[in-house]
PDB file of C-alpha atoms in Angstrom:
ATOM      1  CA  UNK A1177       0.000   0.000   0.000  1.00 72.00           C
ATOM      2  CA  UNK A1178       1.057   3.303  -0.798  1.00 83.00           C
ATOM      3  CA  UNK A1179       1.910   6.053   1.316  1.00 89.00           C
ATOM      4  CA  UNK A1180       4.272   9.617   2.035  1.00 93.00           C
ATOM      5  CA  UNK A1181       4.865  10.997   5.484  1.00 94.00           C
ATOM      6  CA  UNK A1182       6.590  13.581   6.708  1.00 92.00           C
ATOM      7  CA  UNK A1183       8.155  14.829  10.262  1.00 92.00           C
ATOM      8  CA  UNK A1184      10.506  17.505  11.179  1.00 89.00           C
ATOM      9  CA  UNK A1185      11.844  18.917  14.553  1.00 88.00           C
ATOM     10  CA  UNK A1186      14.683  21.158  15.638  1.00 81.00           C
ATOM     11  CA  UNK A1187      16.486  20.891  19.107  1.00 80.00           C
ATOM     12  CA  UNK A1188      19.816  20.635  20.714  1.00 78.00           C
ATOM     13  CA  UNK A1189      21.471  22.643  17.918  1.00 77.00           C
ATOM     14  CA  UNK A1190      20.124  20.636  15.328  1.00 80.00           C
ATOM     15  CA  UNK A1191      17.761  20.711  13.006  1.00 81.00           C
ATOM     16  CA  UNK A1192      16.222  17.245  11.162  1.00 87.00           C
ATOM     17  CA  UNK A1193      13.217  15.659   8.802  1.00 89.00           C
ATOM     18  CA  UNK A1194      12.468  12.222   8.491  1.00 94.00           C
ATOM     19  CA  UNK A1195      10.978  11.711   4.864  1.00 94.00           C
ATOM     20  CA  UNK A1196       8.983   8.075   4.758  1.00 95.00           C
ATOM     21  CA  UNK A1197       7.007   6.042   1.774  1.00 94.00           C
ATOM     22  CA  UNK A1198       6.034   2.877   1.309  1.00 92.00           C
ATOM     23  CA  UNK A1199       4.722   1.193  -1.702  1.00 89.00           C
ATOM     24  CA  UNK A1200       3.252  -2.463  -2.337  1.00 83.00           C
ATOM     25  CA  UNK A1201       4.924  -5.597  -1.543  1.00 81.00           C
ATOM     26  CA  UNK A1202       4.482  -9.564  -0.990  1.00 78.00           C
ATOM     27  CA  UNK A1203       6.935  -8.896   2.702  1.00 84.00           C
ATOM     28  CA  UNK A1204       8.130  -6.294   5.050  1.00 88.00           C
ATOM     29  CA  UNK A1205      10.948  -4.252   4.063  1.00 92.00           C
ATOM     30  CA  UNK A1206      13.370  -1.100   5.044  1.00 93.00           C
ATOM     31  CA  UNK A1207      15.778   0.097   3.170  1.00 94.00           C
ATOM     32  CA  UNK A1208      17.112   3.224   5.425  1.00 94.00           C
ATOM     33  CA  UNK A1209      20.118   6.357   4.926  1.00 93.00           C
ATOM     34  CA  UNK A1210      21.001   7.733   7.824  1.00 90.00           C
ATOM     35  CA  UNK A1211      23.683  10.522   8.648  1.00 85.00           C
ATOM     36  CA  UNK A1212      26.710   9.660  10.765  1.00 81.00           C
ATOM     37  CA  UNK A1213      26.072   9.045  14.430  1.00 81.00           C
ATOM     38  CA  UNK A1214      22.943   8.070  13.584  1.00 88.00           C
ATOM     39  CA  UNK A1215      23.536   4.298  12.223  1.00 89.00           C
ATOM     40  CA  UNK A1216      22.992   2.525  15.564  1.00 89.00           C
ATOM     41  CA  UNK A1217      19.142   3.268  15.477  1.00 92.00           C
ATOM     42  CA  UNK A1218      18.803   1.006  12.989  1.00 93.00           C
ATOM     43  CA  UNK A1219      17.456  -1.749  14.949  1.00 94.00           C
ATOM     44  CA  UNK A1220      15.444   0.227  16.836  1.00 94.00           C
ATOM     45  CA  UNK A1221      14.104   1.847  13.879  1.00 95.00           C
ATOM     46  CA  UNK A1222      13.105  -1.705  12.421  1.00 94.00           C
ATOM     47  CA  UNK A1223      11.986  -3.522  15.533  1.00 94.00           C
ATOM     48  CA  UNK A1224       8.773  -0.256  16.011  1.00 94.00           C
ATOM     49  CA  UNK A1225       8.387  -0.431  12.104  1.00 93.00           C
ATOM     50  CA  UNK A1226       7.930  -4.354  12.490  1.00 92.00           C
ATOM     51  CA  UNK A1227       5.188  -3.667  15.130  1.00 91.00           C
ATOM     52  CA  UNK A1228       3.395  -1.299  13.153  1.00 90.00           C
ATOM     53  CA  UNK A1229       3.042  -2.820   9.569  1.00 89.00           C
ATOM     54  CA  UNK A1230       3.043  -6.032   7.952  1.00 84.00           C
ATOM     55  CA  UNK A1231       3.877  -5.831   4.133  1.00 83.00           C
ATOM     56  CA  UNK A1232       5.125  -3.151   2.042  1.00 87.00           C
ATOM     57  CA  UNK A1233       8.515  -1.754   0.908  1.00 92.00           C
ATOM     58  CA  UNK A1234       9.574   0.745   3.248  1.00 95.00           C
ATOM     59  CA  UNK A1235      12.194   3.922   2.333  1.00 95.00           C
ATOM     60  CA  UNK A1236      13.156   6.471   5.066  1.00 95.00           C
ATOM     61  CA  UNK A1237      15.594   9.030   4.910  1.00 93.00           C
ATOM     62  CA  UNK A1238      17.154  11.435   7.801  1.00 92.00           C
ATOM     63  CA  UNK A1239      18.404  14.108   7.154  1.00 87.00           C
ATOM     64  CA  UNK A1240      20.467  16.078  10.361  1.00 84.00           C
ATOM     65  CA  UNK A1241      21.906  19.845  10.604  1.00 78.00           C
ATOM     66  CA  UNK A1242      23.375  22.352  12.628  1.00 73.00           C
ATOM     67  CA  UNK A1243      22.416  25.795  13.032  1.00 65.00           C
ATOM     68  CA  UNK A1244      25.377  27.568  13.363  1.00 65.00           C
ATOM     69  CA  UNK A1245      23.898  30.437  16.142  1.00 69.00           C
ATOM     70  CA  UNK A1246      26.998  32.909  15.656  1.00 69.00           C
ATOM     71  CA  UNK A1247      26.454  33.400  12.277  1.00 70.00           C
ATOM     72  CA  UNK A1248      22.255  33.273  12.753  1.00 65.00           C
ATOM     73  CA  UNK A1249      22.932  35.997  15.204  1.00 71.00           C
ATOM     74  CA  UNK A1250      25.759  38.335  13.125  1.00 71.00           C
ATOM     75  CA  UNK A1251      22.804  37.832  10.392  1.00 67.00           C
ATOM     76  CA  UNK A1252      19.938  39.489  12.579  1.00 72.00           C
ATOM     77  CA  UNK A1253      21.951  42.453  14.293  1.00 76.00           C
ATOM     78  CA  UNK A1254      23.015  43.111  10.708  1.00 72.00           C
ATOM     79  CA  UNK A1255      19.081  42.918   9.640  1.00 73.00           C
ATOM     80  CA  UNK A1256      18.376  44.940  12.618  1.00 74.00           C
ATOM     81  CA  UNK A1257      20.726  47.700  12.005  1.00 72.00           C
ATOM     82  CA  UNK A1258      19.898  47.730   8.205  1.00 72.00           C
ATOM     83  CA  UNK A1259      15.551  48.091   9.311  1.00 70.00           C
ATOM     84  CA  UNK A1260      16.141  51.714   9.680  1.00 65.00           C
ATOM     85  CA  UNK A1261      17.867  52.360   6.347  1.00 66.00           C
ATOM     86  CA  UNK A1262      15.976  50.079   3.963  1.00 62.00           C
ATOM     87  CA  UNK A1263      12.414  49.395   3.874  1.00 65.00           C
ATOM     88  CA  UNK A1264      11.802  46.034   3.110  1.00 61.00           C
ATOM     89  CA  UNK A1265       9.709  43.430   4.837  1.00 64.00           C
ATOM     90  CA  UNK A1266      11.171  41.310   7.837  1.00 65.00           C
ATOM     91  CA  UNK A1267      13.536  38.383   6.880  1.00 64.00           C
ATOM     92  CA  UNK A1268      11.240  34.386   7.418  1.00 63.00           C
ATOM     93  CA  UNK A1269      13.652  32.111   8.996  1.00 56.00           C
ATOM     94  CA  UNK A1270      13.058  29.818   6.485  1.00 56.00           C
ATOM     95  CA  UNK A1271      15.009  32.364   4.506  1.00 64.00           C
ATOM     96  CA  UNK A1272      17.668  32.814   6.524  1.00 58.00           C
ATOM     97  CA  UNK A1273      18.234  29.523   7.347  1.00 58.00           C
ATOM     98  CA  UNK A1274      18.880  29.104   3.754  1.00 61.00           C
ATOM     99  CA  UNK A1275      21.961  31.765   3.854  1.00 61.00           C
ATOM    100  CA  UNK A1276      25.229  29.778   3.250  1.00 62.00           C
ATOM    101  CA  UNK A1277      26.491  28.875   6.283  1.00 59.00           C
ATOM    102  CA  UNK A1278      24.139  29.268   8.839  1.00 58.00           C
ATOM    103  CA  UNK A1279      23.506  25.707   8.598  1.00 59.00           C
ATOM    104  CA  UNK A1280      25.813  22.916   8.362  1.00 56.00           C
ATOM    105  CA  UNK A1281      26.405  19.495   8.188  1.00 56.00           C
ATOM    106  CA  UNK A1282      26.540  18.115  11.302  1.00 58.00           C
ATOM    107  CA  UNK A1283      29.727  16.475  12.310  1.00 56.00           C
ATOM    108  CA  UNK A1284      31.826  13.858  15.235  1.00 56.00           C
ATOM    109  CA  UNK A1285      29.902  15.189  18.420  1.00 61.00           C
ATOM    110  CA  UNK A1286      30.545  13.933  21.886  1.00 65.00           C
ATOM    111  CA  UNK A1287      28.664  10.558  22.557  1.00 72.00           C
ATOM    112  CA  UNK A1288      26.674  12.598  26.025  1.00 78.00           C
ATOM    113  CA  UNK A1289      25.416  15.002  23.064  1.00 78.00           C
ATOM    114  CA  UNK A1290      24.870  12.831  20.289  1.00 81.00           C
ATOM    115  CA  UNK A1291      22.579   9.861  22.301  1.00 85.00           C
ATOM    116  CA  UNK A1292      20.263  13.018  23.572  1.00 87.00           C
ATOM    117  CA  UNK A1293      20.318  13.705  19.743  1.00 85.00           C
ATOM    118  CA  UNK A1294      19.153  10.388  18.627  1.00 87.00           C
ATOM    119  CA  UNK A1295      16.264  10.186  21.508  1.00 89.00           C
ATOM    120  CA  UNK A1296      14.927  13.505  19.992  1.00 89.00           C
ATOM    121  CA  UNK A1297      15.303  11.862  16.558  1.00 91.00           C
ATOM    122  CA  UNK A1298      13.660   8.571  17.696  1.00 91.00           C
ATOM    123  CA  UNK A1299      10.842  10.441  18.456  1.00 91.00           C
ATOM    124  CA  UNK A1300      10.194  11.947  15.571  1.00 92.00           C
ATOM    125  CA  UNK A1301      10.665   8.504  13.739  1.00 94.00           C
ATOM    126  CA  UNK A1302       7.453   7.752  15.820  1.00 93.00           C
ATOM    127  CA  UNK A1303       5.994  10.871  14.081  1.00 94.00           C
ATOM    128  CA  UNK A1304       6.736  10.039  11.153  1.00 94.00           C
ATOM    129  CA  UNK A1305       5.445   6.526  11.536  1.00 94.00           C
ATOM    130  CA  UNK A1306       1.841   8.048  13.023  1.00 94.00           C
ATOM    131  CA  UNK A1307       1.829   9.735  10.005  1.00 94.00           C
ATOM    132  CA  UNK A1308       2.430   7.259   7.229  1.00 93.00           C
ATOM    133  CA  UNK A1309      -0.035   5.223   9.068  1.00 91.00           C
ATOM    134  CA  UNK A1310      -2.975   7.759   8.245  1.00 92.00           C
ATOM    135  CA  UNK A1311      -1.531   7.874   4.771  1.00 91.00           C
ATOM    136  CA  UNK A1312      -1.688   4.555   4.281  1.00 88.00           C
ATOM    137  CA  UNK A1313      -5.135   3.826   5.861  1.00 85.00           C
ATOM    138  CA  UNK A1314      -6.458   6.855   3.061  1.00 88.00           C
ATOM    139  CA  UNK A1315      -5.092   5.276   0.662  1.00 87.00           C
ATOM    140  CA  UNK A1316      -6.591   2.055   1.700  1.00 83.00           C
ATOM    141  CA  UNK A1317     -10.166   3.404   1.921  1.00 84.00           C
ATOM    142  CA  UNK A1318      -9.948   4.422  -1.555  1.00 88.00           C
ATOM    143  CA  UNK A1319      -9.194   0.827  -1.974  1.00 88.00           C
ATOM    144  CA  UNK A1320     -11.697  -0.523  -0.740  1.00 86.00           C
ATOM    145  CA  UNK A1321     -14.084   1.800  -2.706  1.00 90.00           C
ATOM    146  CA  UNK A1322     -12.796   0.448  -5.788  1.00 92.00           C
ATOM    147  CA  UNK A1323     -12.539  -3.518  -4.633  1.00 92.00           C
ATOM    148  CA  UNK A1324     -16.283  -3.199  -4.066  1.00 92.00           C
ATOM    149  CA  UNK A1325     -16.887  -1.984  -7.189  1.00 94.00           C
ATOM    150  CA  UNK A1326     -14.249  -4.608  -8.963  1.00 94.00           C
ATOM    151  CA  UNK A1327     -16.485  -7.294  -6.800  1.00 94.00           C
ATOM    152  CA  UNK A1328     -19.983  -6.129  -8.100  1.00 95.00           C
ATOM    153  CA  UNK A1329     -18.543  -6.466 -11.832  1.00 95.00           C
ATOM    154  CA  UNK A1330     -17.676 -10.102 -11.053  1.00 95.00           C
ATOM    155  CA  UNK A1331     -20.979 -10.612  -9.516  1.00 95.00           C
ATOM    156  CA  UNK A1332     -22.713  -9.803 -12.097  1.00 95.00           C
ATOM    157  CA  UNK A1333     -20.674 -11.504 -14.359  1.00 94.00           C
ATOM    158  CA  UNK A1334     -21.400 -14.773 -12.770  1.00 93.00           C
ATOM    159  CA  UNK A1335     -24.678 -14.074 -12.589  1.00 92.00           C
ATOM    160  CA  UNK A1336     -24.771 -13.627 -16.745  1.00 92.00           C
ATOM    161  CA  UNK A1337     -22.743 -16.774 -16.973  1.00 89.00           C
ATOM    162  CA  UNK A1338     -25.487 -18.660 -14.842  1.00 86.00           C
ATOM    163  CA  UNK A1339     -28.019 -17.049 -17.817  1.00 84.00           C
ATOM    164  CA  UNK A1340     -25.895 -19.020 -20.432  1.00 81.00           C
ATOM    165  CA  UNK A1341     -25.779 -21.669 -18.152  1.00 64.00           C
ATOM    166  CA  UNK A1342     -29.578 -22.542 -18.914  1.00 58.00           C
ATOM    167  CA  UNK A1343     -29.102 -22.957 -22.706  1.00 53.00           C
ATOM    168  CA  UNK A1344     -26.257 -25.256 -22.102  1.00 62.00           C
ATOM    169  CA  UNK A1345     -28.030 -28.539 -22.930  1.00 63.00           C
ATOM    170  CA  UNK A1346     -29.572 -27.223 -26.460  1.00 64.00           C
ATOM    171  CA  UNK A1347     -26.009 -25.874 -27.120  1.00 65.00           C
ATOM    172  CA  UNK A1348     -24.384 -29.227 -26.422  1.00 62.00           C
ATOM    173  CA  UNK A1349     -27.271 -31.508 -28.642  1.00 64.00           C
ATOM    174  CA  UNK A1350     -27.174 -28.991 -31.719  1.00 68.00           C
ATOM    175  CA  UNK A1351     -23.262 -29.216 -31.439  1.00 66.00           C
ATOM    176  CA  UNK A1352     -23.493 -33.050 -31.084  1.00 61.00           C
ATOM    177  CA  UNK A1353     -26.267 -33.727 -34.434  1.00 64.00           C
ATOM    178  CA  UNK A1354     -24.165 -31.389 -36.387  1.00 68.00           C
ATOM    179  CA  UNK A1355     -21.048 -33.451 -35.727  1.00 59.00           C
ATOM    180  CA  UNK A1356     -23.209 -36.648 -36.406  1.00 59.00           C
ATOM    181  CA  UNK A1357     -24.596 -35.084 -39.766  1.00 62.00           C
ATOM    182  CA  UNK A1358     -21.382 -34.555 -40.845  1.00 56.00           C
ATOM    183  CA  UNK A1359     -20.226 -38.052 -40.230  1.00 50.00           C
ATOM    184  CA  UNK A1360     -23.782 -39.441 -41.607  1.00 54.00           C
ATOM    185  CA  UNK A1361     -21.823 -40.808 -44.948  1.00 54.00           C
ATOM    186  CA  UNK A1362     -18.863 -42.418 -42.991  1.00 47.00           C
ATOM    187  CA  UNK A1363     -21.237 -44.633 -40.071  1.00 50.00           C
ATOM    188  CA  UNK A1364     -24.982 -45.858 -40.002  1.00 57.00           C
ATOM    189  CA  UNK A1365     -27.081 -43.435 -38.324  1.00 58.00           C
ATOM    190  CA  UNK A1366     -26.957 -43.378 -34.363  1.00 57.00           C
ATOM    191  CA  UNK A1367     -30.262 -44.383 -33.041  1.00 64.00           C
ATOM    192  CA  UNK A1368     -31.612 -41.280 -30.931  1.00 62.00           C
ATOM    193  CA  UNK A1369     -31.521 -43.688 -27.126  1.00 65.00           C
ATOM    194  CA  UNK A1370     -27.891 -43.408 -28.435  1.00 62.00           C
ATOM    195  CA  UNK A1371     -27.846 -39.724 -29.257  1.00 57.00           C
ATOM    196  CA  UNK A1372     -29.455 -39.357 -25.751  1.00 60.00           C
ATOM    197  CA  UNK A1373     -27.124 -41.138 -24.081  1.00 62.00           C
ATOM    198  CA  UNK A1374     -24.079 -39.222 -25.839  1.00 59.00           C
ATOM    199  CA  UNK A1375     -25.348 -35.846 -24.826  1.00 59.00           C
ATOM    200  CA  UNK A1376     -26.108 -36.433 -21.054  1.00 58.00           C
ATOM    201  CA  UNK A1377     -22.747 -37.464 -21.120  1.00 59.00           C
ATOM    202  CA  UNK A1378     -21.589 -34.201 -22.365  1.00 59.00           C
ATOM    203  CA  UNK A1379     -23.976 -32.069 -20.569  1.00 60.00           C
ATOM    204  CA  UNK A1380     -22.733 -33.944 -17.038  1.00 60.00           C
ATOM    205  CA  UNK A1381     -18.801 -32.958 -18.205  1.00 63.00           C
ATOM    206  CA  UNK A1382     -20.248 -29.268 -19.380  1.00 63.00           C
ATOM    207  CA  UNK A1383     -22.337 -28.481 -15.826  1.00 73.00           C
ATOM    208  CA  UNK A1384     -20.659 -25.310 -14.466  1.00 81.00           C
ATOM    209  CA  UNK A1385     -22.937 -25.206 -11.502  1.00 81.00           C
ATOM    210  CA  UNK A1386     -20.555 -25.933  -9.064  1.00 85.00           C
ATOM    211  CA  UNK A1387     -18.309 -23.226 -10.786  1.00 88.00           C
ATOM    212  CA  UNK A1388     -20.642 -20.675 -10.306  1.00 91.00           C
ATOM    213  CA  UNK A1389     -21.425 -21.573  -6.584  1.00 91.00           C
ATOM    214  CA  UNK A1390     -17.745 -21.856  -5.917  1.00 92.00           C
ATOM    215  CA  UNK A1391     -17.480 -18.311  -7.441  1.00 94.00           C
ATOM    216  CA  UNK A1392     -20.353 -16.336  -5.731  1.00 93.00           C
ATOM    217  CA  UNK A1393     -18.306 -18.216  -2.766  1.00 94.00           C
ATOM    218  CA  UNK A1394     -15.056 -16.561  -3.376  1.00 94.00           C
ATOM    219  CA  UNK A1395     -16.840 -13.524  -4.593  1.00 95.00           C
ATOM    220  CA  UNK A1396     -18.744 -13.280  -0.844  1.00 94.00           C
ATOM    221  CA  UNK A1397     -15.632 -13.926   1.460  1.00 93.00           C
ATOM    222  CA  UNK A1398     -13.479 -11.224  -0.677  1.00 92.00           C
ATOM    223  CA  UNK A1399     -16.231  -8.968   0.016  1.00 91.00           C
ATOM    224  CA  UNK A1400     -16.135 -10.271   4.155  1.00 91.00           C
ATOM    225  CA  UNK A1401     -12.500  -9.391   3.497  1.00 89.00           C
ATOM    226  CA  UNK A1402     -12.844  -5.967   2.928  1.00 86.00           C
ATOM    227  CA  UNK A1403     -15.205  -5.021   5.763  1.00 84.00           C
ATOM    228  CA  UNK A1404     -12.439  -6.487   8.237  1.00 82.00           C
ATOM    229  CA  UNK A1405     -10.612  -3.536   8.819  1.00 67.00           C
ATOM    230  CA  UNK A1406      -7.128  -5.491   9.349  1.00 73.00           C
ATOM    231  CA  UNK A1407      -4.713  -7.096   7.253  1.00 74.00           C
ATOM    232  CA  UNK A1408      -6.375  -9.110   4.675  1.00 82.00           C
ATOM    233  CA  UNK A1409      -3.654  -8.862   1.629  1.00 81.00           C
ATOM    234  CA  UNK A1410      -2.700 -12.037   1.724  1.00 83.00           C
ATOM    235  CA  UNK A1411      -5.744 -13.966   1.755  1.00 88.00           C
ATOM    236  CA  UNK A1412      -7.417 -11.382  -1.067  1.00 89.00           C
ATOM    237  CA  UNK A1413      -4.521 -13.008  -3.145  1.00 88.00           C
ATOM    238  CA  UNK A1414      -5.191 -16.336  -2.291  1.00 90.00           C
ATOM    239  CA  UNK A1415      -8.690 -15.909  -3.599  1.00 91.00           C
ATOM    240  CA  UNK A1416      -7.937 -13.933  -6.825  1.00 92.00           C
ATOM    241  CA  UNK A1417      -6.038 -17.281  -7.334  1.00 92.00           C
ATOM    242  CA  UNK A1418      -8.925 -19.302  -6.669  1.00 93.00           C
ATOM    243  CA  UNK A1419     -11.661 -16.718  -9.004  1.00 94.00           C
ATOM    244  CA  UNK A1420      -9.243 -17.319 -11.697  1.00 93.00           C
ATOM    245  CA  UNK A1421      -8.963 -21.230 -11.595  1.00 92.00           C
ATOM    246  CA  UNK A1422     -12.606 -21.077 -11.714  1.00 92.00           C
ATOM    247  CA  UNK A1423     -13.047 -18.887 -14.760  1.00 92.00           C
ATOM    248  CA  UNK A1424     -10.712 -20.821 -16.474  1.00 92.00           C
ATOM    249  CA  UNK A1425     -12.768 -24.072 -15.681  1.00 89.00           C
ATOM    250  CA  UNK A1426     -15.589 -22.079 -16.733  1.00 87.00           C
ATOM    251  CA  UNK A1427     -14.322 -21.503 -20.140  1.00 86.00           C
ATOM    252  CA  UNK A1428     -13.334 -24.814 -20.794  1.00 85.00           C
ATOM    253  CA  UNK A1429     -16.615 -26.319 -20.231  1.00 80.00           C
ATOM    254  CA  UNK A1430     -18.290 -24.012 -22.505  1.00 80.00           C
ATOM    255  CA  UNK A1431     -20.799 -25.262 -25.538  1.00 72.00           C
ATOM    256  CA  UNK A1432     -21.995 -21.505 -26.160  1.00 76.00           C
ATOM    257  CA  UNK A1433     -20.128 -18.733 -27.837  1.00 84.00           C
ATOM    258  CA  UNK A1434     -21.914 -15.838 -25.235  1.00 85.00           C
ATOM    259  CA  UNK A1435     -20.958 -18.635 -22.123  1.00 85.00           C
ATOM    260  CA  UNK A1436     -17.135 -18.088 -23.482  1.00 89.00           C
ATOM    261  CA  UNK A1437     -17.553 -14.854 -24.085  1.00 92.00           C
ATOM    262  CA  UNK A1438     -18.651 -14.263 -20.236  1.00 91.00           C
ATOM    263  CA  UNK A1439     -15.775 -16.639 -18.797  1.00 91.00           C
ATOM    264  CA  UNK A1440     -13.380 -14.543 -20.909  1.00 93.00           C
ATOM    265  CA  UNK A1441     -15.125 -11.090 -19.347  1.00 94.00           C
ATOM    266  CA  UNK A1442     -14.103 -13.211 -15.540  1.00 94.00           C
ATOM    267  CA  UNK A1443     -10.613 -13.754 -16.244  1.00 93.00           C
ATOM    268  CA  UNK A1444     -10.169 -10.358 -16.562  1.00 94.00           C
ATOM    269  CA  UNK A1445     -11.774  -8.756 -14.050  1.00 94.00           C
ATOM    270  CA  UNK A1446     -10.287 -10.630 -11.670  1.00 93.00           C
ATOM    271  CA  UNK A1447      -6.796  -9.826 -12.980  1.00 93.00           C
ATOM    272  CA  UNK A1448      -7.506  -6.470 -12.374  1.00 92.00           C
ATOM    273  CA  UNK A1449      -9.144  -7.181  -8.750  1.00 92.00           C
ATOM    274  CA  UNK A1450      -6.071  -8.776  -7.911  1.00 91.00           C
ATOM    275  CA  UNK A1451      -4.319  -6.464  -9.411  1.00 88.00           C
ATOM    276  CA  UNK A1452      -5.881  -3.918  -6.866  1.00 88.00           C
ATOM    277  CA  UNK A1453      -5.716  -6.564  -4.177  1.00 86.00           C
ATOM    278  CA  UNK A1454      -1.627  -6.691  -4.309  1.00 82.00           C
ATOM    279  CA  UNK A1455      -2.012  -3.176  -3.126  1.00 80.00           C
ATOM    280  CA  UNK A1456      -3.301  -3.858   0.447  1.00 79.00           C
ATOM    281  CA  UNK A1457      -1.673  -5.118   3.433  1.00 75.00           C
TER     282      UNK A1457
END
């Protein structure tokens, strides 16, 4: 599932920003670039990402700088002294933080200095993990919006399918006297108890009933799924697998152009549910 977040803090000279964003994936992963000093959070960092999410490809970035205060302050008496002369409007600090060399990189530090450093930063990781969290469950709602929608198409499609269903068996005999017509020069002619006996045969391989239940099935406990309000990634994949197996079956079995036709229309609709589906955790 997709998501950006965002946190920022200043505070014992320093100034940092945690960027965050995760996209889809089958496992849990974080890929992370932090400054020197700051490498030994790493575990930390993983072990409170590990409690809060399941799947997903994870990127953070921290970014740490100093604000050197002598030149800051040489910068405002200078502004202050200049008020009088020029007439312009007051100087954001946004600005003037963006003056070379009133920040810098931030370099060796003393360890006393640096751990209260990496507690501030720590808690702005959990910020920044608060925040991707909303992000993520926004995304997710959108989601779900469009799951639903994915799931009605494949309802109804079944529910067309179940219409061809019911002209199955005059399908199958016009398929079977045409093949006999054709080979009414080669044999004798096939007595119709014969004929009878052929095409129960082929309607019993062709019934796509217990397709269709297993469908509206999977079709139900996707839609179960989604009203869960937890993980559910995995097992919406699990059943995309199954919806397709069935389709396929579906399409096999078929004796009527518009029943192919409709098993075709499956297949791809759920592709593109499970294409959604990857997208969840």
């Amino acid at each position: 599932m997709t998501g950006f977040a965002r946190a920022e803090g200043a505070g014992l000279d320093i100034a940092w920003v945690w960027e965050m964003k995760s996209v889809n994936g089958k496992s849990l992963d974080l890929r992370l670039r932090l400054p020197p000093g700051f490498d030994s959070l790493e575990p930390q960092l993983r072990t409170s990402l590990v409690q809060r999410f399941r799947r997903g490809n994870f990127s953070a970035t921290l970014a740490v700088v100093r604000v050197n205060r002598e030149t800051l302050a040489q910068l405002v008496a200078l502004i202050n002294e200049l008020a009088g002369e020029v007439e312009a409007a007051p100087p954001r600090i946004d600005g003037l933080l963006a003056l070379r060399g009133v920040v810098e990189m931030v370099e060796d530090e003393s360890d006393t200095v640096l751990e209260k450093r990496r507690r501030t930063v720590l808690d702005g990781w959990a910020t920044a993990l608060d925040r991707l969290a909303e992000a993520r469950v926004e995304e997710g709602a959108r989601l779900a919006a469009v799951l639903c929608g994915q799931l009605a198409e494949l309802q109804a499609l079944v529910e067309a399918a179940a219409e061809c269903a019911a002209v199955q068996p005059a399908a199958i005999r016009q398929r079977l006297l045409t093949a006999l017509a054709g080979l009414s020069d080669l044999v004798p002619g096939m007595p119709e108890e014969r004929v009878a006996q052929e095409m129960a045969l082929l309607i019993t391989r062709a019934d796509i009933r217990e397709e269709l239940e297993r469908l509206r099935a999977h079709i139900e406990q996707a839609g179960d799924l989604l009203h869960q309000g937890e993980a559910v990634g995995r097992r919406l994949d699990f059943l995309c697998q199954e919806l397709n197996r069935e389709a396929n079956t579906l399409c096999s079995k078929s004796a009527d152009i518009e029943l192919t036709r409709v098993g075709l229309s499956l297949k791809a609709a759920a592709e593109q549910f499970r294409e959604q589906a990857q997208n969840i955790e």
